[in-house]
Tab-separated table of C-alpha atoms in Angstrom:
chain	number	residue	atom	x	y	z
C	1088	MET	CA	0.000	0.000	0.000
C	1089	ARG	CA	2.782	2.427	0.942
C	1090	LEU	CA	4.672	1.578	-2.250
C	1091	ALA	CA	1.568	2.291	-4.338
C	1092	LYS	CA	1.094	5.673	-2.610
C	1093	LEU	CA	4.758	6.509	-3.151
C	1094	ILE	CA	4.557	5.643	-6.855
C	1095	LYS	CA	1.377	7.731	-7.213
C	1096	ALA	CA	3.003	10.702	-5.497
C	1097	ILE	CA	6.172	10.500	-7.615
C	1098	THR	CA	4.096	10.180	-10.802
C	1099	PHE	CA	1.927	13.175	-9.922
C	1100	ILE	CA	4.921	15.341	-8.987
C	1101	SER	CA	6.667	14.356	-12.226
C	1102	ILE	CA	3.643	15.320	-14.326
C	1103	ALA	CA	3.306	18.652	-12.511
C	1104	SER	CA	7.039	19.289	-12.958
C	1105	VAL	CA	6.758	18.720	-16.700
C	1106	GLY	CA	3.939	21.275	-16.813
C	1107	GLY	CA	6.092	23.772	-14.945
C	1108	TRP	CA	9.053	23.129	-17.253
C	1109	VAL	CA	6.928	23.624	-20.395
C	1110	VAL	CA	5.608	27.004	-19.191
C	1111	THR	CA	9.127	28.029	-18.131
C	1112	LEU	CA	10.269	27.571	-21.749
C	1113	THR	CA	7.896	30.378	-22.763
C	1114	GLY	CA	9.885	32.834	-20.653
C	1115	ILE	CA	6.946	33.692	-18.396
C	1116	PRO	CA	8.133	34.669	-14.886
C	1117	ILE	CA	7.608	31.911	-12.261
C	1118	GLY	CA	6.553	29.648	-15.128
C	1119	TRP	CA	7.497	26.596	-13.069
C	1120	LEU	CA	4.906	27.625	-10.477
C	1121	ILE	CA	2.139	28.593	-12.893
C	1122	GLY	CA	2.634	25.514	-15.074
C	1123	SER	CA	2.585	23.014	-12.221
C	1124	LEU	CA	-0.460	24.720	-10.706
C	1125	VAL	CA	-2.377	24.597	-13.988
C	1126	VAL	CA	-1.568	20.894	-14.376
C	1127	THR	CA	-2.715	20.204	-10.811
C	1128	ILE	CA	-6.003	22.064	-11.388
C	1129	LEU	CA	-6.638	20.206	-14.657
C	1130	CYS	CA	-5.930	16.860	-13.007
C	1131	GLY	CA	-8.345	17.738	-10.201
C	1132	ALA	CA	-11.026	18.641	-12.763
C	1133	LEU	CA	-10.525	15.230	-14.387
C	1134	GLY	CA	-10.904	13.484	-11.054
C	1135	ILE	CA	-7.186	12.867	-10.513
C	1136	HIS	CA	-6.467	14.372	-7.117
C	1137	ALA	CA	-3.042	15.149	-5.726
C	1138	PRO	CA	-1.899	12.569	-3.162
C	1139	SER	CA	-1.426	13.570	0.463
C	1140	ILE	CA	2.124	14.633	1.364
C	1141	GLN	CA	1.671	14.908	5.133
C	1142	PRO	CA	4.729	12.703	5.924
C	1143	VAL	CA	7.059	15.265	4.322
C	1144	MET	CA	5.318	18.447	5.479
C	1145	SER	CA	7.766	18.858	8.378
C	1146	PHE	CA	10.639	18.992	5.883
C	1147	VAL	CA	8.739	21.519	3.747
C	1148	ARG	CA	8.038	23.801	6.720
C	1149	SER	CA	11.614	23.495	7.949
C	1150	SER	CA	12.902	24.379	4.474
C	1151	ILE	CA	10.802	27.549	4.532
C	1152	GLY	CA	12.341	28.576	7.849
C	1153	ALA	CA	15.845	27.963	6.492
C	1154	LEU	CA	15.197	29.970	3.325
C	1155	LEU	CA	13.810	32.886	5.341
C	1156	GLY	CA	16.823	32.814	7.656
C	1157	ALA	CA	19.176	32.814	4.685
C	1158	SER	CA	17.907	36.289	3.767
C	1159	VAL	CA	19.116	37.796	7.065
C	1160	THR	CA	22.527	39.455	6.658
C	1161	LEU	CA	24.446	42.338	8.209
C	1162	SER	CA	23.565	44.473	5.189
C	1163	PHE	CA	19.907	43.816	5.993
C	1164	PHE	CA	20.275	45.480	9.408
C	1165	SER	CA	22.211	48.397	7.964
C	1166	LEU	CA	19.422	48.895	5.450
C	1167	LEU	CA	16.902	49.057	8.303
C	1168	ILE	CA	18.872	51.938	9.834
C	1169	GLU	CA	19.505	53.849	6.610
C	1170	ALA	CA	16.001	53.551	5.166
C	1171	TRP	CA	13.914	53.780	8.355
C	1172	GLY	CA	11.589	56.381	6.841
C	1173	SER	CA	10.791	54.261	3.803
C	1174	ILE	CA	10.300	51.196	6.014
C	1175	ILE	CA	7.786	53.039	8.225
C	1176	PHE	CA	5.882	54.136	5.100
C	1177	LEU	CA	6.029	50.560	3.753
C	1178	ILE	CA	4.658	49.081	6.976
C	1179	SER	CA	1.885	51.687	7.090
C	1180	SER	CA	0.850	51.055	3.488
C	1181	MET	CA	0.922	47.287	4.079
C	1182	ALA	CA	-1.337	47.669	7.125
C	1183	LEU	CA	-3.779	49.744	5.056
C	1184	THR	CA	-3.742	47.198	2.221
C	1185	ILE	CA	-4.308	44.294	4.617
C	1186	GLY	CA	-7.246	46.074	6.233
C	1187	LEU	CA	-8.893	46.954	2.923
C	1188	GLY	CA	-8.362	43.465	1.533
C	1189	TYR	CA	-9.838	41.883	4.653
C	1190	LEU	CA	-12.944	44.076	4.540
C	1191	LEU	CA	-13.511	43.498	0.811
C	1192	LEU	CA	-13.174	39.720	1.098
C	1193	ARG	CA	-15.495	39.602	4.104
C	1194	ARG	CA	-18.189	41.876	2.678
C	1195	PHE	CA	-18.249	41.093	-1.053
C	1196	PHE	CA	-16.870	37.537	-1.255
C	1197	LYS	CA	-18.350	36.298	2.045
C	1198	LEU	CA	-15.174	34.522	3.178
C	1199	ASP	CA	-14.739	33.641	6.840
C	1200	ALA	CA	-12.518	35.863	8.995
C	1201	PRO	CA	-9.351	33.668	9.157
C	1202	THR	CA	-9.394	32.967	5.404
C	1203	SER	CA	-9.942	36.652	4.595
C	1204	MET	CA	-7.026	37.663	6.812
C	1205	LEU	CA	-4.613	35.112	5.322
C	1206	CYS	CA	-5.664	36.057	1.780
C	1207	SER	CA	-4.908	39.703	2.597
C	1208	LEU	CA	-1.541	39.171	4.286
C	1209	PRO	CA	1.582	39.876	2.198
C	1210	GLY	CA	4.156	37.122	2.132
C	1211	GLY	CA	5.399	34.092	0.260
C	1212	MET	CA	2.611	32.054	-1.292
C	1213	THR	CA	4.037	28.802	0.036
C	1214	GLU	CA	4.389	30.068	3.604
C	1215	ILE	CA	0.880	31.543	3.758
C	1216	SER	CA	-0.647	28.416	2.214
C	1217	LEU	CA	1.014	26.193	4.805
C	1218	LEU	CA	-0.165	28.516	7.562
C	1219	SER	CA	-3.720	28.263	6.259
C	1220	ASP	CA	-3.526	24.486	6.611
C	1221	ARG	CA	-2.592	24.886	10.283
C	1222	THR	CA	-5.434	27.333	10.980
C	1223	ARG	CA	-8.137	25.198	9.312
C	1224	CYS	CA	-8.761	27.771	6.592
C	1225	ASP	CA	-9.723	27.077	2.988
C	1226	GLN	CA	-6.231	26.369	1.676
C	1227	ALA	CA	-7.321	26.421	-1.966
C	1228	GLN	CA	-8.845	29.900	-1.671
C	1229	VAL	CA	-5.769	31.241	0.121
C	1230	ALA	CA	-3.393	29.733	-2.462
C	1231	ILE	CA	-5.417	31.116	-5.400
C	1232	ALA	CA	-5.532	34.599	-3.870
C	1233	HIS	CA	-1.780	34.705	-3.379
C	1234	LEU	CA	-1.057	33.143	-6.753
C	1235	PHE	CA	-3.080	35.944	-8.370
C	1236	ARG	CA	-1.145	38.544	-6.331
C	1237	VAL	CA	2.270	37.086	-7.189
C	1238	ALA	CA	1.410	36.529	-10.861
C	1239	LEU	CA	0.044	40.066	-11.198
C	1240	ALA	CA	3.209	41.494	-9.639
C	1241	VAL	CA	5.741	39.556	-11.719
C	1242	LEU	CA	3.837	40.063	-14.955
C	1243	THR	CA	3.248	43.812	-14.612
C	1244	LEU	CA	5.967	45.319	-12.398
C	1245	PRO	CA	8.881	44.635	-14.806
C	1246	PHE	CA	7.073	46.547	-17.571
C	1247	ILE	CA	6.099	49.408	-15.252
C	1248	ILE	CA	9.644	49.744	-13.859
C	1249	SER	CA	11.155	49.578	-17.340
C	1250	LEU	CA	8.720	52.223	-18.572
C	1251	PHE	CA	9.578	54.771	-15.886
C	1252	SER	CA	13.234	53.969	-15.129
C	1253	GLY	CA	14.554	52.515	-18.376
C	1254	VAL	CA	15.953	49.463	-16.560
C	1255	GLU	CA	15.871	46.338	-18.684
C	1256	PHE	CA	15.033	43.025	-17.014
C	1257	THR	CA	16.744	39.842	-18.182
C	1258	HIS	CA	15.700	36.272	-17.521
C	1259	VAL	CA	18.065	34.251	-15.331
C	1260	SER	CA	17.816	30.498	-15.359
C	1261	ASN	CA	17.074	29.054	-11.927
C	1262	GLY	CA	18.994	25.981	-12.962
C	1263	GLU	CA	22.127	28.088	-13.405
C	1264	GLN	CA	21.554	29.675	-9.984
C	1265	VAL	CA	21.229	26.288	-8.318
C	1266	LEU	CA	24.544	25.216	-9.838
C	1267	LEU	CA	26.183	28.311	-8.315
C	1268	MET	CA	25.486	26.985	-4.809
C	1269	SER	CA	28.521	25.232	-3.402
C	1270	ALA	CA	28.453	21.839	-1.721
C	1271	THR	CA	29.102	23.639	1.579
C	1272	ASP	CA	26.012	25.812	1.078
C	1273	TRP	CA	23.873	22.761	0.412
C	1274	GLY	CA	25.365	21.020	3.451
C	1275	TRP	CA	24.601	23.895	5.848
C	1276	LEU	CA	21.102	24.249	4.382
C	1277	LEU	CA	20.435	20.537	4.915
C	1278	ILE	CA	21.708	20.700	8.510
C	1279	CYS	CA	19.382	23.604	9.299
C	1280	ILE	CA	16.401	21.798	7.762
C	1281	LEU	CA	17.066	18.555	9.637
C	1282	ALA	CA	17.518	20.474	12.888
C	1283	GLY	CA	14.044	21.988	12.510
C	1284	VAL	CA	12.437	18.611	11.797
C	1285	TYR	CA	14.236	17.010	14.764
C	1286	CYS	CA	13.207	19.754	17.210
C	1287	GLU	CA	9.578	19.540	16.115
C	1288	LYS	CA	9.453	15.792	16.748
C	1289	ARG	CA	11.649	15.843	19.859
C	1290	PHE	CA	10.004	18.707	21.742
C	1291	ASN	CA	6.559	18.568	20.074
C	1292	LEU	CA	6.637	22.317	19.376
C	1293	GLN	CA	5.156	23.137	15.963
C	1294	VAL	CA	6.696	26.606	15.814
C	1295	SER	CA	10.206	25.144	16.196
C	1296	VAL	CA	10.102	23.551	12.750
C	1297	ILE	CA	10.259	27.047	11.205
C	1298	LEU	CA	11.891	29.068	13.991
C	1299	ILE	CA	14.928	26.806	14.582
C	1300	PRO	CA	16.083	26.711	10.909
C	1301	PHE	CA	15.424	30.456	10.655
C	1302	VAL	CA	17.614	31.240	13.678
C	1303	LEU	CA	20.360	28.842	12.563
C	1304	CYS	CA	20.568	30.228	9.022
C	1305	ALA	CA	20.467	33.817	10.278
C	1306	GLY	CA	23.219	32.986	12.780
C	1307	LEU	CA	25.407	31.475	10.057
C	1308	HIS	CA	25.147	34.704	8.081
C	1309	LEU	CA	25.662	37.103	10.953
C	1310	THR	CA	28.667	35.230	12.386
C	1311	GLY	CA	30.303	34.787	8.992
C	1312	VAL	CA	30.457	31.007	9.333
C	1313	ALA	CA	28.713	30.528	5.989
C	1314	THR	CA	27.066	32.540	3.246
C	1315	LEU	CA	24.129	30.676	1.792
C	1316	GLU	CA	23.561	31.873	-1.774
C	1317	ILE	CA	19.973	30.720	-2.138
C	1318	PRO	CA	18.657	30.769	-5.745
C	1319	SER	CA	15.889	33.331	-6.163
C	1320	GLY	CA	13.707	30.675	-7.788
C	1321	MET	CA	13.566	28.816	-4.478
C	1322	LEU	CA	12.270	31.815	-2.502
C	1323	LEU	CA	8.706	32.083	-3.788
């Protein structure tokens, strides 16, 4: 039975990956995400549902914590000091956007309060979707809302920025970025991920699966022990 489930999961992931690869060839930003999502939706419409991946969810959540921690550097803190005015304006505008989004979803789309809040929150689509699973929200609605937000941003912002600033955007292969990561980077990343999974199972604290890898990766950066060059394609 377990072997059959494993084969089904591998087959489904392979099919979704092919869909992502095909859309990536068109040059569309985050084509790997859009393509795999479209394939998954089509399979669901045909009655072929994605298999449960609960046994590996701890590794997924721990990976998210590690990737978030890898973005914390000394230059990040210096930026907070230098651009404090812009950061205050950014936080204020985000709070306004969250509030408006929450009210619109509650009043016009009749979503429940937790789902409306998670749909309105800014953040990585993967992280918010996983959080919605923990809070018993409609995960599909949350994922679709954030996919629309991310797709709208990556499809329109490059043209808007180019129009007003003259900056030209070039496509960088995520495969090339992955190859730029050294074996040491992959080793430290794996250690941080496994540490999060271990702490979750050992101490039965759900928050540790994200917090521990985040703190470890941030510590590696700030102490200069390692510099994890995470490919941008892995950060959505």
